[in-house]
JSON list of C-alpha atoms and ligand atoms in Angstrom, two decimals:
[
{"chain": "A", "resi": 225, "resn": "UNK", "atom": "CA", "xyz": [0.00, 0.00, 0.00]},
{"chain": "A", "resi": 226, "resn": "UNK", "atom": "CA", "xyz": [1.15, 3.53, -0.72]},
{"chain": "A", "resi": 227, "resn": "UNK", "atom": "CA", "xyz": [2.61, 5.45, 2.17]},
{"chain": "A", "resi": 228, "resn": "UNK", "atom": "CA", "xyz": [0.38, 8.49, 1.81]},
{"chain": "A", "resi": 229, "resn": "UNK", "atom": "CA", "xyz": [-0.83, 10.80, 4.57]},
{"chain": "A", "resi": 230, "resn": "UNK", "atom": "CA", "xyz": [-4.22, 9.05, 4.43]},
{"chain": "A", "resi": 231, "resn": "UNK", "atom": "CA", "xyz": [-2.64, 5.63, 4.91]},
{"chain": "A", "resi": 232, "resn": "UNK", "atom": "CA", "xyz": [-0.54, 6.91, 7.78]},
{"chain": "A", "resi": 233, "resn": "UNK", "atom": "CA", "xyz": [-3.56, 8.37, 9.54]},
{"chain": "A", "resi": 234, "resn": "UNK", "atom": "CA", "xyz": [-5.55, 5.16, 9.01]},
{"chain": "A", "resi": 235, "resn": "UNK", "atom": "CA", "xyz": [-2.68, 3.15, 10.50]},
{"chain": "A", "resi": 236, "resn": "UNK", "atom": "CA", "xyz": [-2.44, 5.47, 13.48]},
{"chain": "A", "resi": 237, "resn": "UNK", "atom": "CA", "xyz": [-6.19, 5.20, 14.09]},
{"chain": "A", "resi": 238, "resn": "UNK", "atom": "CA", "xyz": [-5.96, 1.44, 13.89]},
{"chain": "A", "resi": 239, "resn": "UNK", "atom": "CA", "xyz": [-2.94, 1.13, 16.19]},
{"chain": "A", "resi": 240, "resn": "UNK", "atom": "CA", "xyz": [-4.30, 3.59, 18.69]},
{"chain": "A", "resi": 241, "resn": "UNK", "atom": "CA", "xyz": [-7.69, 1.81, 18.81]},
{"chain": "A", "resi": 242, "resn": "UNK", "atom": "CA", "xyz": [-5.95, -1.49, 19.46]},
{"chain": "A", "resi": 243, "resn": "UNK", "atom": "CA", "xyz": [-3.82, -0.07, 22.28]},
{"chain": "A", "resi": 244, "resn": "UNK", "atom": "CA", "xyz": [-7.00, 1.32, 23.80]},
{"chain": "A", "resi": 245, "resn": "UNK", "atom": "CA", "xyz": [-8.53, -2.18, 23.49]},
{"chain": "A", "resi": 246, "resn": "UNK", "atom": "CA", "xyz": [-11.08, -0.89, 21.03]},
{"chain": "A", "resi": 247, "resn": "UNK", "atom": "CA", "xyz": [-12.20, -2.19, 17.66]},
{"chain": "A", "resi": 248, "resn": "UNK", "atom": "CA", "xyz": [-10.70, 0.05, 14.94]},
{"chain": "A", "resi": 249, "resn": "UNK", "atom": "CA", "xyz": [-13.96, -0.33, 13.01]},
{"chain": "A", "resi": 250, "resn": "UNK", "atom": "CA", "xyz": [-15.72, 1.61, 15.74]},
{"chain": "A", "resi": 251, "resn": "UNK", "atom": "CA", "xyz": [-13.70, 4.72, 14.89]},
{"chain": "A", "resi": 252, "resn": "UNK", "atom": "CA", "xyz": [-14.78, 6.51, 11.71]},
{"chain": "A", "resi": 253, "resn": "UNK", "atom": "CA", "xyz": [-12.31, 8.77, 9.97]},
{"chain": "A", "resi": 254, "resn": "UNK", "atom": "CA", "xyz": [-14.06, 11.94, 8.81]},
{"chain": "A", "resi": 255, "resn": "UNK", "atom": "CA", "xyz": [-11.70, 13.54, 6.28]},
{"chain": "A", "resi": 256, "resn": "UNK", "atom": "CA", "xyz": [-12.14, 17.29, 6.72]},
{"chain": "A", "resi": 257, "resn": "UNK", "atom": "CA", "xyz": [-11.94, 18.87, 3.27]},
{"chain": "A", "resi": 258, "resn": "UNK", "atom": "CA", "xyz": [-12.96, 22.44, 4.13]},
{"chain": "A", "resi": 259, "resn": "UNK", "atom": "CA", "xyz": [-10.87, 25.05, 2.29]},
{"chain": "A", "resi": 260, "resn": "UNK", "atom": "CA", "xyz": [-9.53, 22.37, -0.06]},
{"chain": "A", "resi": 261, "resn": "UNK", "atom": "CA", "xyz": [-10.51, 22.32, -3.72]},
{"chain": "A", "resi": 262, "resn": "UNK", "atom": "CA", "xyz": [-12.12, 19.49, -5.65]},
{"chain": "A", "resi": 263, "resn": "UNK", "atom": "CA", "xyz": [-8.77, 18.86, -7.32]},
{"chain": "A", "resi": 264, "resn": "UNK", "atom": "CA", "xyz": [-7.17, 18.34, -3.92]},
{"chain": "A", "resi": 265, "resn": "UNK", "atom": "CA", "xyz": [-10.04, 16.15, -2.71]},
{"chain": "A", "resi": 266, "resn": "UNK", "atom": "CA", "xyz": [-10.12, 13.81, -5.72]},
{"chain": "A", "resi": 267, "resn": "UNK", "atom": "CA", "xyz": [-6.87, 11.95, -4.99]},
{"chain": "A", "resi": 268, "resn": "UNK", "atom": "CA", "xyz": [-8.10, 11.21, -1.46]},
{"chain": "A", "resi": 269, "resn": "UNK", "atom": "CA", "xyz": [-11.36, 9.87, -2.91]},
{"chain": "A", "resi": 270, "resn": "UNK", "atom": "CA", "xyz": [-9.38, 7.78, -5.37]},
{"chain": "A", "resi": 271, "resn": "UNK", "atom": "CA", "xyz": [-7.45, 6.32, -2.45]},
{"chain": "A", "resi": 272, "resn": "UNK", "atom": "CA", "xyz": [-10.73, 5.12, -1.01]},
{"chain": "A", "resi": 273, "resn": "UNK", "atom": "CA", "xyz": [-11.81, 7.66, 1.60]},
{"chain": "A", "resi": 274, "resn": "UNK", "atom": "CA", "xyz": [-15.61, 7.89, 1.62]},
{"chain": "A", "resi": 275, "resn": "UNK", "atom": "CA", "xyz": [-16.48, 9.97, 4.69]},
{"chain": "A", "resi": 276, "resn": "UNK", "atom": "CA", "xyz": [-15.86, 13.71, 4.37]},
{"chain": "A", "resi": 277, "resn": "UNK", "atom": "CA", "xyz": [-16.51, 16.71, 6.59]},
{"chain": "A", "resi": 278, "resn": "UNK", "atom": "CA", "xyz": [-17.18, 20.29, 5.54]},
{"chain": "A", "resi": 279, "resn": "UNK", "atom": "CA", "xyz": [-17.86, 23.20, 7.82]},
{"chain": "A", "resi": 280, "resn": "UNK", "atom": "CA", "xyz": [-19.69, 25.56, 5.48]},
{"chain": "A", "resi": 281, "resn": "UNK", "atom": "CA", "xyz": [-22.88, 24.65, 3.65]},
{"chain": "A", "resi": 282, "resn": "UNK", "atom": "CA", "xyz": [-22.21, 27.03, 0.77]},
{"chain": "A", "resi": 283, "resn": "UNK", "atom": "CA", "xyz": [-18.70, 25.74, 0.17]},
{"chain": "A", "resi": 284, "resn": "UNK", "atom": "CA", "xyz": [-19.93, 22.16, 0.22]},
{"chain": "A", "resi": 285, "resn": "UNK", "atom": "CA", "xyz": [-22.70, 23.00, -2.25]},
{"chain": "A", "resi": 286, "resn": "UNK", "atom": "CA", "xyz": [-20.09, 24.30, -4.67]},
{"chain": "A", "resi": 287, "resn": "UNK", "atom": "CA", "xyz": [-17.80, 21.26, -4.48]},
{"chain": "A", "resi": 288, "resn": "UNK", "atom": "CA", "xyz": [-19.74, 18.12, -3.69]},
{"chain": "A", "resi": 289, "resn": "UNK", "atom": "CA", "xyz": [-22.55, 17.74, -6.24]},
{"chain": "A", "resi": 290, "resn": "UNK", "atom": "CA", "xyz": [-19.93, 17.31, -8.95]},
{"chain": "A", "resi": 291, "resn": "UNK", "atom": "CA", "xyz": [-17.70, 14.99, -6.88]},
{"chain": "A", "resi": 292, "resn": "UNK", "atom": "CA", "xyz": [-20.79, 12.95, -5.99]},
{"chain": "A", "resi": 293, "resn": "UNK", "atom": "CA", "xyz": [-21.30, 12.15, -9.67]},
{"chain": "A", "resi": 294, "resn": "UNK", "atom": "CA", "xyz": [-18.04, 10.19, -9.72]},
{"chain": "A", "resi": 295, "resn": "UNK", "atom": "CA", "xyz": [-18.17, 8.93, -6.13]},
{"chain": "A", "resi": 296, "resn": "UNK", "atom": "CA", "xyz": [-21.82, 8.32, -5.31]},
{"chain": "A", "resi": 297, "resn": "UNK", "atom": "CA", "xyz": [-21.19, 6.44, -2.07]},
{"chain": "A", "resi": 298, "resn": "UNK", "atom": "CA", "xyz": [-19.60, 9.35, -0.23]},
{"chain": "A", "resi": 299, "resn": "UNK", "atom": "CA", "xyz": [-21.06, 10.23, 3.16]},
{"chain": "A", "resi": 300, "resn": "UNK", "atom": "CA", "xyz": [-20.93, 13.96, 3.90]},
{"chain": "A", "resi": 301, "resn": "UNK", "atom": "CA", "xyz": [-20.77, 15.36, 7.43]},
{"chain": "A", "resi": 302, "resn": "UNK", "atom": "CA", "xyz": [-21.52, 18.95, 8.39]},
{"chain": "A", "resi": 303, "resn": "UNK", "atom": "CA", "xyz": [-19.11, 19.87, 11.19]},
{"chain": "A", "resi": 304, "resn": "UNK", "atom": "CA", "xyz": [-19.50, 23.67, 11.21]},
{"chain": "A", "resi": 305, "resn": "UNK", "atom": "CA", "xyz": [-22.16, 26.03, 12.55]},
{"chain": "A", "resi": 306, "resn": "UNK", "atom": "CA", "xyz": [-25.57, 25.97, 10.87]},
{"chain": "A", "resi": 307, "resn": "UNK", "atom": "CA", "xyz": [-27.72, 29.04, 10.21]},
{"chain": "A", "resi": 308, "resn": "UNK", "atom": "CA", "xyz": [-31.50, 28.77, 9.87]},
{"chain": "A", "resi": 309, "resn": "UNK", "atom": "CA", "xyz": [-31.50, 29.96, 6.28]},
{"chain": "A", "resi": 310, "resn": "UNK", "atom": "CA", "xyz": [-29.11, 27.12, 5.31]},
{"chain": "A", "resi": 311, "resn": "UNK", "atom": "CA", "xyz": [-31.01, 24.28, 6.96]},
{"chain": "A", "resi": 312, "resn": "UNK", "atom": "CA", "xyz": [-32.92, 23.17, 3.84]},
{"chain": "A", "resi": 313, "resn": "UNK", "atom": "CA", "xyz": [-29.71, 23.00, 1.82]},
{"chain": "A", "resi": 314, "resn": "UNK", "atom": "CA", "xyz": [-27.85, 21.26, 4.65]},
{"chain": "A", "resi": 315, "resn": "UNK", "atom": "CA", "xyz": [-30.52, 18.57, 5.04]},
{"chain": "A", "resi": 316, "resn": "UNK", "atom": "CA", "xyz": [-30.46, 18.07, 1.28]},
{"chain": "A", "resi": 317, "resn": "UNK", "atom": "CA", "xyz": [-26.70, 17.67, 1.00]},
{"chain": "A", "resi": 318, "resn": "UNK", "atom": "CA", "xyz": [-25.44, 16.15, 4.25]},
{"chain": "A", "resi": 319, "resn": "UNK", "atom": "CA", "xyz": [-25.86, 12.67, 5.73]},
{"chain": "A", "resi": 320, "resn": "UNK", "atom": "CA", "xyz": [-24.72, 13.58, 9.22]},
{"chain": "A", "resi": 321, "resn": "UNK", "atom": "CA", "xyz": [-24.97, 16.92, 11.06]},
{"chain": "A", "resi": 322, "resn": "UNK", "atom": "CA", "xyz": [-22.65, 17.32, 14.07]},
{"chain": "A", "resi": 323, "resn": "UNK", "atom": "CA", "xyz": [-23.57, 20.82, 15.15]},
{"chain": "A", "resi": 324, "resn": "UNK", "atom": "CA", "xyz": [-27.10, 21.11, 16.49]},
{"chain": "A", "resi": 325, "resn": "UNK", "atom": "CA", "xyz": [-26.82, 23.62, 19.32]},
{"chain": "A", "resi": 326, "resn": "UNK", "atom": "CA", "xyz": [-30.08, 25.53, 19.74]},
{"chain": "A", "resi": 327, "resn": "UNK", "atom": "CA", "xyz": [-33.83, 25.03, 19.61]},
{"chain": "A", "resi": 328, "resn": "UNK", "atom": "CA", "xyz": [-34.37, 27.16, 16.53]},
{"chain": "A", "resi": 329, "resn": "UNK", "atom": "CA", "xyz": [-32.04, 24.93, 14.51]},
{"chain": "A", "resi": 330, "resn": "UNK", "atom": "CA", "xyz": [-33.56, 21.76, 15.95]},
{"chain": "A", "resi": 331, "resn": "UNK", "atom": "CA", "xyz": [-37.02, 22.96, 14.91]},
{"chain": "A", "resi": 332, "resn": "UNK", "atom": "CA", "xyz": [-35.86, 23.86, 11.41]},
{"chain": "A", "resi": 333, "resn": "UNK", "atom": "CA", "xyz": [-34.06, 20.54, 10.90]},
{"chain": "A", "resi": 334, "resn": "UNK", "atom": "CA", "xyz": [-37.11, 18.67, 12.10]},
{"chain": "A", "resi": 335, "resn": "UNK", "atom": "CA", "xyz": [-39.29, 20.46, 9.55]},
{"chain": "A", "resi": 336, "resn": "UNK", "atom": "CA", "xyz": [-36.87, 19.83, 6.71]},
{"chain": "A", "resi": 337, "resn": "UNK", "atom": "CA", "xyz": [-36.41, 16.15, 7.52]},
{"chain": "A", "resi": 338, "resn": "UNK", "atom": "CA", "xyz": [-40.17, 15.69, 7.24]},
{"chain": "A", "resi": 339, "resn": "UNK", "atom": "CA", "xyz": [-40.38, 17.73, 4.06]},
{"chain": "A", "resi": 340, "resn": "UNK", "atom": "CA", "xyz": [-37.44, 16.01, 2.34]},
{"chain": "A", "resi": 341, "resn": "UNK", "atom": "CA", "xyz": [-38.20, 12.58, 3.87]},
{"chain": "A", "resi": 342, "resn": "UNK", "atom": "CA", "xyz": [-34.52, 12.09, 4.48]},
{"chain": "A", "resi": 343, "resn": "UNK", "atom": "CA", "xyz": [-32.84, 10.08, 7.21]},
{"chain": "A", "resi": 344, "resn": "UNK", "atom": "CA", "xyz": [-29.96, 12.00, 8.73]},
{"chain": "A", "resi": 345, "resn": "UNK", "atom": "CA", "xyz": [-27.74, 11.16, 11.65]},
{"chain": "A", "resi": 346, "resn": "UNK", "atom": "CA", "xyz": [-27.76, 13.96, 14.21]},
{"chain": "A", "resi": 347, "resn": "UNK", "atom": "CA", "xyz": [-25.27, 15.10, 16.85]},
{"chain": "A", "resi": 348, "resn": "UNK", "atom": "CA", "xyz": [-25.48, 17.89, 19.41]},
{"chain": "A", "resi": 349, "resn": "UNK", "atom": "CA", "xyz": [-22.45, 20.15, 19.74]},
{"chain": "A", "resi": 350, "resn": "UNK", "atom": "CA", "xyz": [-21.28, 20.75, 23.30]},
{"chain": "A", "resi": 351, "resn": "UNK", "atom": "CA", "xyz": [-19.19, 23.74, 24.39]},
{"chain": "A", "resi": 352, "resn": "UNK", "atom": "CA", "xyz": [-17.18, 21.73, 26.92]},
{"chain": "A", "resi": 353, "resn": "UNK", "atom": "CA", "xyz": [-14.91, 24.66, 27.76]},
{"chain": "A", "resi": 354, "resn": "UNK", "atom": "CA", "xyz": [-17.78, 27.14, 28.19]},
{"chain": "A", "resi": 355, "resn": "UNK", "atom": "CA", "xyz": [-16.01, 29.48, 25.77]},
{"chain": "A", "resi": 356, "resn": "UNK", "atom": "CA", "xyz": [-17.90, 32.66, 24.82]},
{"chain": "A", "resi": 357, "resn": "UNK", "atom": "CA", "xyz": [-16.83, 32.60, 21.20]},
{"chain": "A", "resi": 358, "resn": "UNK", "atom": "CA", "xyz": [-17.59, 28.93, 20.63]},
{"chain": "A", "resi": 359, "resn": "UNK", "atom": "CA", "xyz": [-20.85, 27.35, 19.53]},
{"chain": "A", "resi": 360, "resn": "UNK", "atom": "CA", "xyz": [-22.41, 24.52, 21.47]},
{"chain": "A", "resi": 361, "resn": "UNK", "atom": "CA", "xyz": [-24.72, 23.73, 24.34]},
{"chain": "A", "resi": 362, "resn": "UNK", "atom": "CA", "xyz": [-23.21, 24.17, 27.82]},
{"chain": "A", "resi": 363, "resn": "UNK", "atom": "CA", "xyz": [-22.42, 20.90, 29.60]},
{"chain": "A", "resi": 364, "resn": "UNK", "atom": "CA", "xyz": [-25.07, 21.37, 32.30]},
{"chain": "A", "resi": 365, "resn": "UNK", "atom": "CA", "xyz": [-27.75, 21.90, 29.64]},
{"chain": "A", "resi": 366, "resn": "UNK", "atom": "CA", "xyz": [-26.98, 18.94, 27.41]},
{"chain": "A", "resi": 367, "resn": "UNK", "atom": "CA", "xyz": [-29.42, 16.39, 28.77]},
{"chain": "A", "resi": 368, "resn": "UNK", "atom": "CA", "xyz": [-32.29, 18.86, 28.80]},
{"chain": "A", "resi": 369, "resn": "UNK", "atom": "CA", "xyz": [-31.51, 19.98, 25.24]},
{"chain": "A", "resi": 370, "resn": "UNK", "atom": "CA", "xyz": [-31.15, 16.43, 23.88]},
{"chain": "A", "resi": 371, "resn": "UNK", "atom": "CA", "xyz": [-34.48, 15.53, 25.47]},
{"chain": "A", "resi": 372, "resn": "UNK", "atom": "CA", "xyz": [-36.11, 18.60, 23.93]},
{"chain": "A", "resi": 373, "resn": "UNK", "atom": "CA", "xyz": [-34.80, 17.60, 20.49]},
{"chain": "A", "resi": 374, "resn": "UNK", "atom": "CA", "xyz": [-36.10, 14.09, 20.94]},
{"chain": "A", "resi": 375, "resn": "UNK", "atom": "CA", "xyz": [-39.45, 14.75, 22.58]},
{"chain": "A", "resi": 376, "resn": "UNK", "atom": "CA", "xyz": [-40.64, 17.96, 20.99]},
{"chain": "A", "resi": 377, "resn": "UNK", "atom": "CA", "xyz": [-38.97, 17.71, 17.58]},
{"chain": "A", "resi": 378, "resn": "UNK", "atom": "CA", "xyz": [-38.72, 13.92, 17.18]},
{"chain": "A", "resi": 379, "resn": "UNK", "atom": "CA", "xyz": [-35.05, 14.18, 16.25]},
{"chain": "A", "resi": 380, "resn": "UNK", "atom": "CA", "xyz": [-33.01, 11.02, 16.59]},
{"chain": "A", "resi": 381, "resn": "UNK", "atom": "CA", "xyz": [-29.96, 12.46, 18.38]},
{"chain": "A", "resi": 382, "resn": "UNK", "atom": "CA", "xyz": [-27.35, 9.71, 18.44]},
{"chain": "A", "resi": 383, "resn": "UNK", "atom": "CA", "xyz": [-24.13, 11.58, 19.25]},
{"chain": "A", "resi": 384, "resn": "UNK", "atom": "CA", "xyz": [-22.36, 14.50, 20.88]},
{"chain": "A", "resi": 385, "resn": "UNK", "atom": "CA", "xyz": [-19.56, 16.58, 19.37]},
{"chain": "A", "resi": 386, "resn": "UNK", "atom": "CA", "xyz": [-16.98, 18.92, 20.91]},
{"chain": "A", "resi": 387, "resn": "UNK", "atom": "CA", "xyz": [-14.02, 21.10, 20.00]},
{"chain": "A", "resi": 388, "resn": "UNK", "atom": "CA", "xyz": [-11.91, 21.55, 23.16]},
{"chain": "A", "resi": 389, "resn": "UNK", "atom": "CA", "xyz": [-10.34, 24.96, 23.89]},
{"chain": "A", "resi": 390, "resn": "UNK", "atom": "CA", "xyz": [-7.31, 25.13, 21.71]},
{"chain": "A", "resi": 391, "resn": "UNK", "atom": "CA", "xyz": [-4.83, 25.97, 24.48]},
{"chain": "A", "resi": 392, "resn": "UNK", "atom": "CA", "xyz": [-5.93, 23.30, 26.98]},
{"chain": "A", "resi": 393, "resn": "UNK", "atom": "CA", "xyz": [-5.19, 19.65, 27.52]},
{"chain": "A", "resi": 394, "resn": "UNK", "atom": "CA", "xyz": [-8.05, 18.02, 25.56]},
{"chain": "A", "resi": 395, "resn": "UNK", "atom": "CA", "xyz": [-8.29, 14.86, 27.71]},
{"chain": "A", "resi": 396, "resn": "UNK", "atom": "CA", "xyz": [-10.63, 16.27, 30.37]},
{"chain": "A", "resi": 397, "resn": "UNK", "atom": "CA", "xyz": [-12.91, 17.68, 27.66]},
{"chain": "A", "resi": 398, "resn": "UNK", "atom": "CA", "xyz": [-13.12, 14.32, 25.91]},
{"chain": "A", "resi": 399, "resn": "UNK", "atom": "CA", "xyz": [-13.83, 12.63, 29.24]},
{"chain": "A", "resi": 400, "resn": "UNK", "atom": "CA", "xyz": [-16.61, 15.13, 29.94]},
{"chain": "A", "resi": 401, "resn": "UNK", "atom": "CA", "xyz": [-18.18, 14.57, 26.51]},
{"chain": "A", "resi": 402, "resn": "UNK", "atom": "CA", "xyz": [-18.12, 10.81, 27.06]},
{"chain": "A", "resi": 403, "resn": "UNK", "atom": "CA", "xyz": [-19.77, 11.19, 30.46]},
{"chain": "A", "resi": 404, "resn": "UNK", "atom": "CA", "xyz": [-22.48, 13.46, 29.05]},
{"chain": "A", "resi": 405, "resn": "UNK", "atom": "CA", "xyz": [-23.12, 11.05, 26.17]},
{"chain": "A", "resi": 406, "resn": "UNK", "atom": "CA", "xyz": [-23.63, 8.27, 28.70]},
{"chain": "A", "resi": 407, "resn": "UNK", "atom": "CA", "xyz": [-26.10, 10.39, 30.62]},
{"chain": "A", "resi": 408, "resn": "UNK", "atom": "CA", "xyz": [-28.24, 11.19, 27.59]},
{"chain": "A", "resi": 409, "resn": "UNK", "atom": "CA", "xyz": [-28.01, 7.85, 25.85]},
{"chain": "A", "resi": 410, "resn": "UNK", "atom": "CA", "xyz": [-25.86, 8.86, 22.88]},
{"chain": "A", "resi": 411, "resn": "UNK", "atom": "CA", "xyz": [-23.74, 6.16, 21.21]},
{"chain": "A", "resi": 412, "resn": "UNK", "atom": "CA", "xyz": [-21.46, 8.34, 19.15]},
{"chain": "A", "resi": 413, "resn": "UNK", "atom": "CA", "xyz": [-18.71, 10.75, 20.14]},
{"chain": "A", "resi": 414, "resn": "UNK", "atom": "CA", "xyz": [-17.41, 13.18, 17.52]},
{"chain": "A", "resi": 415, "resn": "UNK", "atom": "CA", "xyz": [-14.12, 14.33, 18.98]},
{"chain": "A", "resi": 416, "resn": "UNK", "atom": "CA", "xyz": [-10.48, 14.55, 17.99]},
{"chain": "A", "resi": 417, "resn": "UNK", "atom": "CA", "xyz": [-8.78, 16.49, 15.19]},
{"chain": "A", "resi": 418, "resn": "UNK", "atom": "CA", "xyz": [-5.30, 16.35, 13.60]},
{"chain": "A", "resi": 419, "resn": "UNK", "atom": "CA", "xyz": [-3.53, 17.40, 16.79]},
{"chain": "A", "resi": 420, "resn": "UNK", "atom": "CA", "xyz": [-5.40, 15.28, 19.33]},
{"chain": "A", "resi": 421, "resn": "UNK", "atom": "CA", "xyz": [-7.20, 12.39, 17.65]},
{"chain": "A", "resi": 422, "resn": "UNK", "atom": "CA", "xyz": [-5.11, 9.75, 19.38]},
{"chain": "A", "resi": 423, "resn": "UNK", "atom": "CA", "xyz": [-6.08, 11.12, 22.79]},
{"chain": "A", "resi": 424, "resn": "UNK", "atom": "CA", "xyz": [-9.70, 11.29, 21.63]},
{"chain": "A", "resi": 425, "resn": "UNK", "atom": "CA", "xyz": [-9.65, 7.61, 20.63]},
{"chain": "A", "resi": 426, "resn": "UNK", "atom": "CA", "xyz": [-8.36, 6.68, 24.08]},
{"chain": "A", "resi": 427, "resn": "UNK", "atom": "CA", "xyz": [-11.36, 8.51, 25.52]},
{"chain": "A", "resi": 428, "resn": "UNK", "atom": "CA", "xyz": [-13.83, 6.67, 23.29]},
{"chain": "A", "resi": 429, "resn": "UNK", "atom": "CA", "xyz": [-14.15, 8.80, 20.16]},
{"chain": "A", "resi": 430, "resn": "UNK", "atom": "CA", "xyz": [-16.22, 7.19, 17.40]},
{"chain": "A", "resi": 431, "resn": "UNK", "atom": "CA", "xyz": [-15.70, 9.98, 14.82]},
{"chain": "A", "resi": 432, "resn": "UNK", "atom": "CA", "xyz": [-12.32, 11.68, 14.45]},
{"chain": "A", "resi": 433, "resn": "UNK", "atom": "CA", "xyz": [-12.37, 14.76, 12.20]},
{"chain": "A", "resi": 434, "resn": "UNK", "atom": "CA", "xyz": [-9.02, 15.14, 10.48]},
{"chain": "A", "resi": 435, "resn": "UNK", "atom": "CA", "xyz": [-8.05, 17.74, 7.89]},
{"chain": "A", "resi": 436, "resn": "UNK", "atom": "CA", "xyz": [-4.55, 19.18, 7.93]},
{"chain": "A", "resi": 437, "resn": "UNK", "atom": "CA", "xyz": [-2.81, 15.92, 8.84]},
{"chain": "A", "resi": 438, "resn": "UNK", "atom": "CA", "xyz": [-4.13, 14.53, 5.53]},
{"chain": "A", "resi": 439, "resn": "UNK", "atom": "CA", "xyz": [-4.19, 17.53, 3.19]},
{"chain": "A", "resi": 440, "resn": "UNK", "atom": "CA", "xyz": [-1.43, 19.68, 4.69]},
{"chain": "A", "resi": 441, "resn": "UNK", "atom": "CA", "xyz": [-1.91, 23.17, 6.10]},
{"chain": "A", "resi": 442, "resn": "UNK", "atom": "CA", "xyz": [-4.99, 25.17, 5.08]},
{"chain": "A", "resi": 443, "resn": "UNK", "atom": "CA", "xyz": [-4.38, 28.54, 3.41]},
{"chain": "B", "resi": 816, "resn": "PLP", "atom": "C1", "xyz": [-11.32, 22.28, 10.59]},
{"chain": "B", "resi": 816, "resn": "PLP", "atom": "C2", "xyz": [-11.99, 21.38, 11.54]},
{"chain": "B", "resi": 816, "resn": "PLP", "atom": "C3", "xyz": [-11.45, 20.12, 11.85]},
{"chain": "B", "resi": 816, "resn": "PLP", "atom": "C4", "xyz": [-10.15, 19.59, 11.28]},
{"chain": "B", "resi": 816, "resn": "PLP", "atom": "O1", "xyz": [-9.07, 20.27, 11.82]},
{"chain": "B", "resi": 816, "resn": "PLP", "atom": "P1", "xyz": [-7.57, 19.78, 11.53]},
{"chain": "B", "resi": 816, "resn": "PLP", "atom": "O2", "xyz": [-6.81, 20.37, 12.65]},
{"chain": "B", "resi": 816, "resn": "PLP", "atom": "O3", "xyz": [-7.19, 20.33, 10.22]},
{"chain": "B", "resi": 816, "resn": "PLP", "atom": "O4", "xyz": [-7.56, 18.31, 11.56]},
{"chain": "B", "resi": 816, "resn": "PLP", "atom": "C5", "xyz": [-12.16, 19.31, 12.72]},
{"chain": "B", "resi": 816, "resn": "PLP", "atom": "N1", "xyz": [-13.33, 19.72, 13.27]},
{"chain": "B", "resi": 816, "resn": "PLP", "atom": "C6", "xyz": [-13.87, 20.91, 12.99]},
{"chain": "B", "resi": 816, "resn": "PLP", "atom": "C7", "xyz": [-15.17, 21.29, 13.62]},
{"chain": "B", "resi": 816, "resn": "PLP", "atom": "C8", "xyz": [-13.23, 21.78, 12.13]},
{"chain": "B", "resi": 816, "resn": "PLP", "atom": "O5", "xyz": [-13.79, 22.98, 11.87]}
]
């Protein structure tokens, strides 16, 4: 097999899962292609990656319909903030949304899922560090919010997602997300990026979101 960045990351995920006594198949690699062009994404598709993450609906709309024509089994994940006026497009394009963080968005997604009759996997974003500038539900409000999404809006929330504060040890944030997921009955944990995915896997991550370690630095 070629020794590409993708192969190296896959090997690291596999080795790290095994050392954590986990099944590597329980850790999905979400290749984060935001800010990278279709020409840069194609070689990674040709190498076999099929799960991709984008953080802006508009950017994804420009790139993915065409790539989908050649690679129709790609699963697209929205990992960035979602505005109400983009919900219809997001539900149309994405298979998984990681960033539900307020009632208005939950309501809009619920309406669109019914309208488009589309099954989507849904995660709630948690602001584990309580940072003012960061999106996400505060840790002490997660259970209540997940229940609201489920009961009032009939959303099948199956996971939690976090982005730890960039200057802190991520371990405690991953541990907190895992604890919260246990409390609200969520199976999936979207946590870990290029710099900290191995730690995230030790703490139970099921979805690592990796961009720069595969594509190189973003401009
Ligand atoms: C950009 C981004 C990533 C990937 O970051 P890298 O450090 O390039 O791996 C992961 N998650 C989210 C939410 C992002 O916006």
